[in-house]
PDB file of C-alpha atoms in Angstrom:
ATOM      1  CA  UNK Q   1     -17.017  -1.157  -0.877  1.00  0.00           C
ATOM      2  CA  UNK Q   2     -15.612   2.272  -0.184  1.00  0.00           C
ATOM      3  CA  UNK Q   3     -11.930   3.112  -0.148  1.00  0.00           C
ATOM      4  CA  UNK Q   4     -10.971   4.951   3.066  1.00  0.00           C
ATOM      5  CA  UNK Q   5      -8.107   7.330   2.354  1.00  0.00           C
ATOM      6  CA  UNK Q   6      -5.676   7.791   5.284  1.00  0.00           C
ATOM      7  CA  UNK Q   7      -2.393   9.334   4.008  1.00  0.00           C
ATOM      8  CA  UNK Q   8      -0.450   8.281   7.108  1.00  0.00           C
ATOM      9  CA  UNK Q   9       3.376   8.224   7.143  1.00  0.00           C
ATOM     10  CA  UNK Q  10       4.463   4.926   8.700  1.00  0.00           C
ATOM     11  CA  UNK Q  11       8.239   5.053   8.160  1.00  0.00           C
ATOM     12  CA  UNK Q  12      10.858   7.510   6.936  1.00  0.00           C
ATOM     13  CA  UNK Q  13      14.411   6.348   7.455  1.00  0.00           C
ATOM     14  CA  UNK Q  14      17.332   4.193   6.432  1.00  0.00           C
ATOM     15  CA  UNK Q  15      16.565   1.848   3.544  1.00  0.00           C
ATOM     16  CA  UNK Q  16      18.645  -0.909   5.142  1.00  0.00           C
ATOM     17  CA  UNK Q  17      16.422  -0.910   8.227  1.00  0.00           C
ATOM     18  CA  UNK Q  18      13.074  -0.809   6.379  1.00  0.00           C
ATOM     19  CA  UNK Q  19      12.680  -4.605   6.266  1.00  0.00           C
ATOM     20  CA  UNK Q  20      13.076  -4.856  10.038  1.00  0.00           C
ATOM     21  CA  UNK Q  21      10.578  -2.245  11.192  1.00  0.00           C
ATOM     22  CA  UNK Q  22       7.264  -3.290  12.661  1.00  0.00           C
ATOM     23  CA  UNK Q  23       4.324  -1.251  11.390  1.00  0.00           C
ATOM     24  CA  UNK Q  24       1.443  -0.886  13.836  1.00  0.00           C
ATOM     25  CA  UNK Q  25      -1.640   1.124  12.950  1.00  0.00           C
ATOM     26  CA  UNK Q  26      -5.387   1.238  13.460  1.00  0.00           C
ATOM     27  CA  UNK Q  27      -7.971   1.157  10.690  1.00  0.00           C
ATOM     28  CA  UNK Q  28     -11.686   1.169  11.364  1.00  0.00           C
ATOM     29  CA  UNK Q  29     -11.829  -0.694  14.695  1.00  0.00           C
ATOM     30  CA  UNK Q  30      -8.926  -2.989  13.874  1.00  0.00           C
ATOM     31  CA  UNK Q  31      -5.335  -2.792  15.085  1.00  0.00           C
ATOM     32  CA  UNK Q  32      -2.904  -4.223  12.524  1.00  0.00           C
ATOM     33  CA  UNK Q  33       0.747  -5.202  12.942  1.00  0.00           C
ATOM     34  CA  UNK Q  34       2.967  -6.156   9.988  1.00  0.00           C
ATOM     35  CA  UNK Q  35       6.386  -5.599   8.409  1.00  0.00           C
ATOM     36  CA  UNK Q  36       7.512  -4.508   4.945  1.00  0.00           C
ATOM     37  CA  UNK Q  37       8.167  -8.086   3.692  1.00  0.00           C
ATOM     38  CA  UNK Q  38       4.451  -8.813   4.376  1.00  0.00           C
ATOM     39  CA  UNK Q  39       3.467  -6.419   1.565  1.00  0.00           C
ATOM     40  CA  UNK Q  40       3.028  -7.400  -2.088  1.00  0.00           C
ATOM     41  CA  UNK Q  41       3.195  -5.397  -5.308  1.00  0.00           C
ATOM     42  CA  UNK Q  42      -0.125  -3.699  -6.098  1.00  0.00           C
ATOM     43  CA  UNK Q  43      -0.254  -5.290  -9.571  1.00  0.00           C
ATOM     44  CA  UNK Q  44      -0.814  -8.663  -7.846  1.00  0.00           C
ATOM     45  CA  UNK Q  45      -3.801  -7.190  -6.022  1.00  0.00           C
ATOM     46  CA  UNK Q  46      -5.613  -6.873  -9.346  1.00  0.00           C
ATOM     47  CA  UNK Q  47      -5.677 -10.674  -9.463  1.00  0.00           C
ATOM     48  CA  UNK Q  48      -7.366 -10.815  -6.037  1.00  0.00           C
ATOM     49  CA  UNK Q  49      -9.988  -8.065  -6.204  1.00  0.00           C
ATOM     50  CA  UNK Q  50     -12.286  -7.078  -9.039  1.00  0.00           C
ATOM     51  CA  UNK Q  51     -11.128  -4.774 -11.806  1.00  0.00           C
ATOM     52  CA  UNK Q  52     -13.723  -2.195 -10.694  1.00  0.00           C
ATOM     53  CA  UNK Q  53     -12.379  -2.192  -7.121  1.00  0.00           C
ATOM     54  CA  UNK Q  54      -8.860  -1.746  -8.454  1.00  0.00           C
ATOM     55  CA  UNK Q  55      -9.980   1.181 -10.616  1.00  0.00           C
ATOM     56  CA  UNK Q  56     -11.783   2.676  -7.602  1.00  0.00           C
ATOM     57  CA  UNK Q  57      -8.551   2.629  -5.561  1.00  0.00           C
ATOM     58  CA  UNK Q  58      -6.505   4.049  -8.446  1.00  0.00           C
ATOM     59  CA  UNK Q  59      -9.070   6.798  -8.979  1.00  0.00           C
ATOM     60  CA  UNK Q  60      -9.137   7.742  -5.277  1.00  0.00           C
ATOM     61  CA  UNK Q  61      -5.343   7.895  -5.048  1.00  0.00           C
ATOM     62  CA  UNK Q  62      -4.776   9.407  -8.508  1.00  0.00           C
ATOM     63  CA  UNK Q  63      -1.065   8.470  -8.550  1.00  0.00           C
ATOM     64  CA  UNK Q  64      -0.844   7.083 -12.069  1.00  0.00           C
ATOM     65  CA  UNK Q  65       0.123   3.865 -13.793  1.00  0.00           C
ATOM     66  CA  UNK Q  66       3.038   3.161 -16.125  1.00  0.00           C
ATOM     67  CA  UNK Q  67       2.948   0.346 -18.675  1.00  0.00           C
ATOM     68  CA  UNK Q  68       6.441  -1.147 -18.990  1.00  0.00           C
ATOM     69  CA  UNK Q  69       7.382  -4.334 -20.806  1.00  0.00           C
ATOM     70  CA  UNK Q  70       3.808  -5.640 -20.655  1.00  0.00           C
ATOM     71  CA  UNK Q  71       3.458  -4.993 -16.918  1.00  0.00           C
ATOM     72  CA  UNK Q  72       1.693  -2.265 -14.998  1.00  0.00           C
ATOM     73  CA  UNK Q  73       3.732  -0.304 -12.483  1.00  0.00           C
ATOM     74  CA  UNK Q  74       1.566   1.581 -10.010  1.00  0.00           C
ATOM     75  CA  UNK Q  75       3.190   4.822  -8.933  1.00  0.00           C
ATOM     76  CA  UNK Q  76       3.122   5.883  -5.311  1.00  0.00           C
ATOM     77  CA  UNK Q  77       2.768   9.209  -3.550  1.00  0.00           C
ATOM     78  CA  UNK Q  78       6.251  10.532  -4.457  1.00  0.00           C
ATOM     79  CA  UNK Q  79       8.833   9.895  -7.165  1.00  0.00           C
ATOM     80  CA  UNK Q  80      10.533   6.578  -6.481  1.00  0.00           C
ATOM     81  CA  UNK Q  81       7.624   5.111  -4.512  1.00  0.00           C
ATOM     82  CA  UNK Q  82       5.352   2.329  -5.757  1.00  0.00           C
ATOM     83  CA  UNK Q  83       2.042   0.962  -4.539  1.00  0.00           C
ATOM     84  CA  UNK Q  84       1.928  -2.179  -2.427  1.00  0.00           C
ATOM     85  CA  UNK Q  85      -0.911  -4.036  -0.778  1.00  0.00           C
ATOM     86  CA  UNK Q  86      -1.640  -6.250   2.189  1.00  0.00           C
ATOM     87  CA  UNK Q  87      -4.713  -8.341   2.958  1.00  0.00           C
ATOM     88  CA  UNK Q  88      -5.594  -8.766   6.612  1.00  0.00           C
ATOM     89  CA  UNK Q  89      -8.397 -10.966   7.923  1.00  0.00           C
ATOM     90  CA  UNK Q  90      -9.485  -9.763  11.348  1.00  0.00           C
ATOM     91  CA  UNK Q  91     -12.418 -10.482  13.648  1.00  0.00           C
ATOM     92  CA  UNK Q  92     -14.124  -7.322  12.387  1.00  0.00           C
ATOM     93  CA  UNK Q  93     -13.725  -8.286   8.707  1.00  0.00           C
ATOM     94  CA  UNK Q  94     -11.356  -8.546   5.776  1.00  0.00           C
ATOM     95  CA  UNK Q  95      -9.220  -5.494   4.959  1.00  0.00           C
ATOM     96  CA  UNK Q  96      -7.106  -4.610   1.939  1.00  0.00           C
ATOM     97  CA  UNK Q  97      -4.468  -2.037   2.875  1.00  0.00           C
ATOM     98  CA  UNK Q  98      -2.675   0.087   0.273  1.00  0.00           C
ATOM     99  CA  UNK Q  99       0.816   1.509   0.856  1.00  0.00           C
ATOM    100  CA  UNK Q 100       3.244   3.747  -1.064  1.00  0.00           C
ATOM    101  CA  UNK Q 101       6.759   2.418  -0.474  1.00  0.00           C
ATOM    102  CA  UNK Q 102      10.224   2.828  -1.856  1.00  0.00           C
ATOM    103  CA  UNK Q 103      13.528   4.616  -1.812  1.00  0.00           C
ATOM    104  CA  UNK Q 104      12.594   8.294  -1.950  1.00  0.00           C
ATOM    105  CA  UNK Q 105      16.212   9.526  -1.902  1.00  0.00           C
ATOM    106  CA  UNK Q 106      19.453   7.531  -1.787  1.00  0.00           C
ATOM    107  CA  UNK Q 107      19.326   5.389   1.383  1.00  0.00           C
ATOM    108  CA  UNK Q 108      16.071   7.099   2.496  1.00  0.00           C
ATOM    109  CA  UNK Q 109      13.119   4.707   2.462  1.00  0.00           C
ATOM    110  CA  UNK Q 110       9.529   5.818   2.997  1.00  0.00           C
ATOM    111  CA  UNK Q 111       6.313   3.934   3.707  1.00  0.00           C
ATOM    112  CA  UNK Q 112       2.894   5.619   3.649  1.00  0.00           C
ATOM    113  CA  UNK Q 113      -0.390   3.942   4.538  1.00  0.00           C
ATOM    114  CA  UNK Q 114      -2.561   5.393   1.772  1.00  0.00           C
ATOM    115  CA  UNK Q 115      -5.807   3.771   2.850  1.00  0.00           C
ATOM    116  CA  UNK Q 116      -7.855   0.596   2.994  1.00  0.00           C
ATOM    117  CA  UNK Q 117     -10.916  -1.228   1.735  1.00  0.00           C
ATOM    118  CA  UNK Q 118     -13.075  -3.232   4.110  1.00  0.00           C
ATOM    119  CA  UNK Q 119     -14.322  -6.221   2.150  1.00  0.00           C
TER     120      UNK Q 119
END
């Protein structure tokens, strides 16, 4: 499996409205529609995919990992952002999407589609 890096800004706006936005994007030949509550913390993704696949994604993104209180926190693209994931099963295959999300500045929330794996 190869990680496809996209670096696409999906949202940049009010943090109070971030949960309500609908994200629509195309990856490979698949059109995907989801919202922020559909995403899960990247650390949970390590329980779904192999350790090697997780390391491959971390290596491609090169954002860093912090160990805090026995848990890994995966840093996102900018200070204040963390990595999140989403698994989508489409007709063309199974995709694992990786996002950087969080409050970049007070009341300013950002979401970036970093890339995806086609499983």
